[in-house]
mmCIF file with all atom_site columns, C-alpha atoms in Angstrom:
data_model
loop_
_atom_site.group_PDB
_atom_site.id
_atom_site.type_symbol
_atom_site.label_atom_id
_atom_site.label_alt_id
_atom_site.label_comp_id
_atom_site.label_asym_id
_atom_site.label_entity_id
_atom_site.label_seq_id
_atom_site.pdbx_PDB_ins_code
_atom_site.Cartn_x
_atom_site.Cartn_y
_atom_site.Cartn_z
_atom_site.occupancy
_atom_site.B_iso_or_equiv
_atom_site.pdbx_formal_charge
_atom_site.auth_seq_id
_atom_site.auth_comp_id
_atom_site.auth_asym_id
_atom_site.auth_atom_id
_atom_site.pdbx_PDB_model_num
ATOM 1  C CA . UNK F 1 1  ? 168.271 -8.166  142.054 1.00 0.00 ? 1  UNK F CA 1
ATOM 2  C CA . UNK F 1 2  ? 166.573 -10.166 144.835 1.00 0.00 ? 2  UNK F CA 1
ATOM 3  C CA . UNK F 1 3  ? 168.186 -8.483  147.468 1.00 0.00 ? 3  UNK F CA 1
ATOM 4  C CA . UNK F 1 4  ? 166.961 -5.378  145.946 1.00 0.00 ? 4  UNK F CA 1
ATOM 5  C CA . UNK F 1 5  ? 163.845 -6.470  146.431 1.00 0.00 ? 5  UNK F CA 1
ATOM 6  C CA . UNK F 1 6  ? 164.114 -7.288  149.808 1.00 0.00 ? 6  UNK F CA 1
ATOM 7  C CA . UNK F 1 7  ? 165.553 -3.953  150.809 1.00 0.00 ? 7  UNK F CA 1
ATOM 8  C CA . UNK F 1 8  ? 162.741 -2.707  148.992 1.00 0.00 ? 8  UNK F CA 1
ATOM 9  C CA . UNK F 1 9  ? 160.286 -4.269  150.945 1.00 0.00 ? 9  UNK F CA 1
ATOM 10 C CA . UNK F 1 10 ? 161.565 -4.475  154.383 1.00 0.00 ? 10 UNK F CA 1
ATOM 11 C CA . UNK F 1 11 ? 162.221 -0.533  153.988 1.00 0.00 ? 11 UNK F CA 1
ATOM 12 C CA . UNK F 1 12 ? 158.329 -0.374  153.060 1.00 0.00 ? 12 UNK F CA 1
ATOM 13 C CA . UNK F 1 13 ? 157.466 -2.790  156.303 1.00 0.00 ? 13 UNK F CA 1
ATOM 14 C CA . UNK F 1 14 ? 159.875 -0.486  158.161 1.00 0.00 ? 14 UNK F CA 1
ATOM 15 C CA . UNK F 1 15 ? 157.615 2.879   156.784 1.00 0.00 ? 15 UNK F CA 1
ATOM 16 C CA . UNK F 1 16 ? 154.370 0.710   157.969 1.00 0.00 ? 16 UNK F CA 1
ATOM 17 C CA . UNK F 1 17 ? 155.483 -0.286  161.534 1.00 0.00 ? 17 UNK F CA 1
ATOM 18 C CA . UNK F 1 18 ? 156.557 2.963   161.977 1.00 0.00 ? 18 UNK F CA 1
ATOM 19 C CA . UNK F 1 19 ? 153.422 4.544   161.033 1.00 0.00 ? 19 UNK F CA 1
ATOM 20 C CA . UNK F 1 20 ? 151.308 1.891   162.830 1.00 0.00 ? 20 UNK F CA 1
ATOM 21 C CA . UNK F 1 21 ? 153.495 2.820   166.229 1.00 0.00 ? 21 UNK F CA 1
ATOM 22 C CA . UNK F 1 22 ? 152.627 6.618   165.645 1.00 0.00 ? 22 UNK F CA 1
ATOM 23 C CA . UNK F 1 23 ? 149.190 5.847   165.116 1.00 0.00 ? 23 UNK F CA 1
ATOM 24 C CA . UNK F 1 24 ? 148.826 3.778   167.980 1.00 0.00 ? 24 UNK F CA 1
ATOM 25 C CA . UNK F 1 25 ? 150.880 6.410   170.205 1.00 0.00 ? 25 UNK F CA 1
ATOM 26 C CA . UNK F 1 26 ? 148.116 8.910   168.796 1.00 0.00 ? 26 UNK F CA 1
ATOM 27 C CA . UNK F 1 27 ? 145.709 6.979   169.764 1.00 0.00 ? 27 UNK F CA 1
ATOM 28 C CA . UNK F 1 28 ? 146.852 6.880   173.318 1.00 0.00 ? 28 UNK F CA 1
ATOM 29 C CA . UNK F 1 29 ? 146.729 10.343  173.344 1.00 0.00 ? 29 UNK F CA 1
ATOM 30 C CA . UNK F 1 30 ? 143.492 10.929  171.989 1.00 0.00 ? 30 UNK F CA 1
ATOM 31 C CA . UNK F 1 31 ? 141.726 8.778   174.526 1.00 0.00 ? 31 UNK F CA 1
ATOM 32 C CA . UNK F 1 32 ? 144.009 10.184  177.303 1.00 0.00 ? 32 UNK F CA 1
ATOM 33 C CA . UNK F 1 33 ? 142.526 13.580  176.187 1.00 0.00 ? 33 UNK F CA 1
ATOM 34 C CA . UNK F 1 34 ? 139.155 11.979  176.304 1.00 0.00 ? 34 UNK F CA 1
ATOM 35 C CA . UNK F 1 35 ? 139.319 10.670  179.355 1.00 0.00 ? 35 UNK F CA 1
ATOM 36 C CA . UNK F 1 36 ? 140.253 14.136  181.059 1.00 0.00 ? 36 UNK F CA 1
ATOM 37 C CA . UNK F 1 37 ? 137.729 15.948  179.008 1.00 0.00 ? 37 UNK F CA 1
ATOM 38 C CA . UNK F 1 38 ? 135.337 13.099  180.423 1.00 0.00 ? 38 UNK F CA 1
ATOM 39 C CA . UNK F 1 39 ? 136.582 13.987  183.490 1.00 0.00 ? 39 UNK F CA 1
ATOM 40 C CA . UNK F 1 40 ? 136.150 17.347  183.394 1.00 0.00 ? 40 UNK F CA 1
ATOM 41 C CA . UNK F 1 41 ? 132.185 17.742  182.404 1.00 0.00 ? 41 UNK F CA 1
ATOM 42 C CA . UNK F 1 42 ? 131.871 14.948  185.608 1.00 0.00 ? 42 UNK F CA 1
ATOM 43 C CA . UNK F 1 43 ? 133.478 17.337  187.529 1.00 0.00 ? 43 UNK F CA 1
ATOM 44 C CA . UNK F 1 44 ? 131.270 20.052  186.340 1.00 0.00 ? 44 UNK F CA 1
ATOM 45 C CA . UNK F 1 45 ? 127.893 18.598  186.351 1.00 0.00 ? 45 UNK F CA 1
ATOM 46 C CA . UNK F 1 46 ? 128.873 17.484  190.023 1.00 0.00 ? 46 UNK F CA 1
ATOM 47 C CA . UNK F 1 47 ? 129.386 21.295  190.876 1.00 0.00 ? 47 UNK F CA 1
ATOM 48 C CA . UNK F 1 48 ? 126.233 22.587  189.015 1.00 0.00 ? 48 UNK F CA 1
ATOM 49 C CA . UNK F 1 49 ? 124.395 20.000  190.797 1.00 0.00 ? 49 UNK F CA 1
ATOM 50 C CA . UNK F 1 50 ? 125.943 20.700  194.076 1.00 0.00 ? 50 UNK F CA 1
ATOM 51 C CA . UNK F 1 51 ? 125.217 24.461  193.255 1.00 0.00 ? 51 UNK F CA 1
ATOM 52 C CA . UNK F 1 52 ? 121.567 23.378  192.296 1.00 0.00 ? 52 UNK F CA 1
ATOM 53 C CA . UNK F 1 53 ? 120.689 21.705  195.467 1.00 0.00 ? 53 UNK F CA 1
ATOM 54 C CA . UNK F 1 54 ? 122.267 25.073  197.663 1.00 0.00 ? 54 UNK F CA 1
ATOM 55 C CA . UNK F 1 55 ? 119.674 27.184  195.444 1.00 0.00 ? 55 UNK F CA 1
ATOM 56 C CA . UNK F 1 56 ? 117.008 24.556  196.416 1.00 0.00 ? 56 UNK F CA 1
ATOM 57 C CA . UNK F 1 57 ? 117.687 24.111  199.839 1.00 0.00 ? 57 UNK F CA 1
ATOM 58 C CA . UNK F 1 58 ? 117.640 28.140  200.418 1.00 0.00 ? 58 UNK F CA 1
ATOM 59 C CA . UNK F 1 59 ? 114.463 28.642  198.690 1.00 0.00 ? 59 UNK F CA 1
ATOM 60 C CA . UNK F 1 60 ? 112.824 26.381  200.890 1.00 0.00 ? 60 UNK F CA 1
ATOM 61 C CA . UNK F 1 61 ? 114.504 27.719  204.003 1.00 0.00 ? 61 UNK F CA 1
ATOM 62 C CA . UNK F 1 62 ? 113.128 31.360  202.715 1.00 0.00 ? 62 UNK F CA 1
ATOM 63 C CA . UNK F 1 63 ? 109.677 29.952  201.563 1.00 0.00 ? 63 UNK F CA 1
ATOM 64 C CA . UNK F 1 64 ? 109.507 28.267  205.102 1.00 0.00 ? 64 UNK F CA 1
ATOM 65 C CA . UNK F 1 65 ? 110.334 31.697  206.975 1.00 0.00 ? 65 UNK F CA 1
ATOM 66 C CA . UNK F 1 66 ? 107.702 33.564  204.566 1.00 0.00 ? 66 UNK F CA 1
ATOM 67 C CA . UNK F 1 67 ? 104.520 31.341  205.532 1.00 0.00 ? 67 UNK F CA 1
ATOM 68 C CA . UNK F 1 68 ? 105.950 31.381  209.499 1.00 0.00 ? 68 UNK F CA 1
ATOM 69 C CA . UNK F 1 69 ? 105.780 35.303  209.042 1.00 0.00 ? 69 UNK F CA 1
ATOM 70 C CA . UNK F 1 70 ? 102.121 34.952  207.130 1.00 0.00 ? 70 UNK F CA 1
ATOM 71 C CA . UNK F 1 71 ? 100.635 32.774  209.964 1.00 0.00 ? 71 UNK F CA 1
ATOM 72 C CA . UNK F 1 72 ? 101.910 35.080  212.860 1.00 0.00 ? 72 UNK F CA 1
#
């Protein structure tokens, strides 16, 4: 009967480690995926930006040729 028992509960530790590993792997993932999606939207604010200042810096090259045409 003890024995029983003991198979009992070492199969139910067994179940738990198990799941606890899974988890754990899962949660490797998840922040893996994270991390990339983090990634990502860095990478993508850096080209909007990067876009940005080309829009800026033409603007002011254009504004700057307009008023040298309006004071000739």
């Amino acid at each position: 009967m003890f024995l029983e028992e003991e198979k009992q509960l070492l199969k139910m530790l067994t179940v738990e480690v198990v799941n606890l590993i899974e988890r754990k792997q899962l949660n490797s993932a998840r922040e893996s995926d994270e991390l990339e999606c983090d990634q990502f939207y860095i990478q993508k604010h850096d080209l909007v930006f990067k876009k940005y200042e080309e829009c800026v810096t033409t603007y002011r090259f254009i504004k700057d040729k307009v008023y040298q045409k309006l004071l000739v």
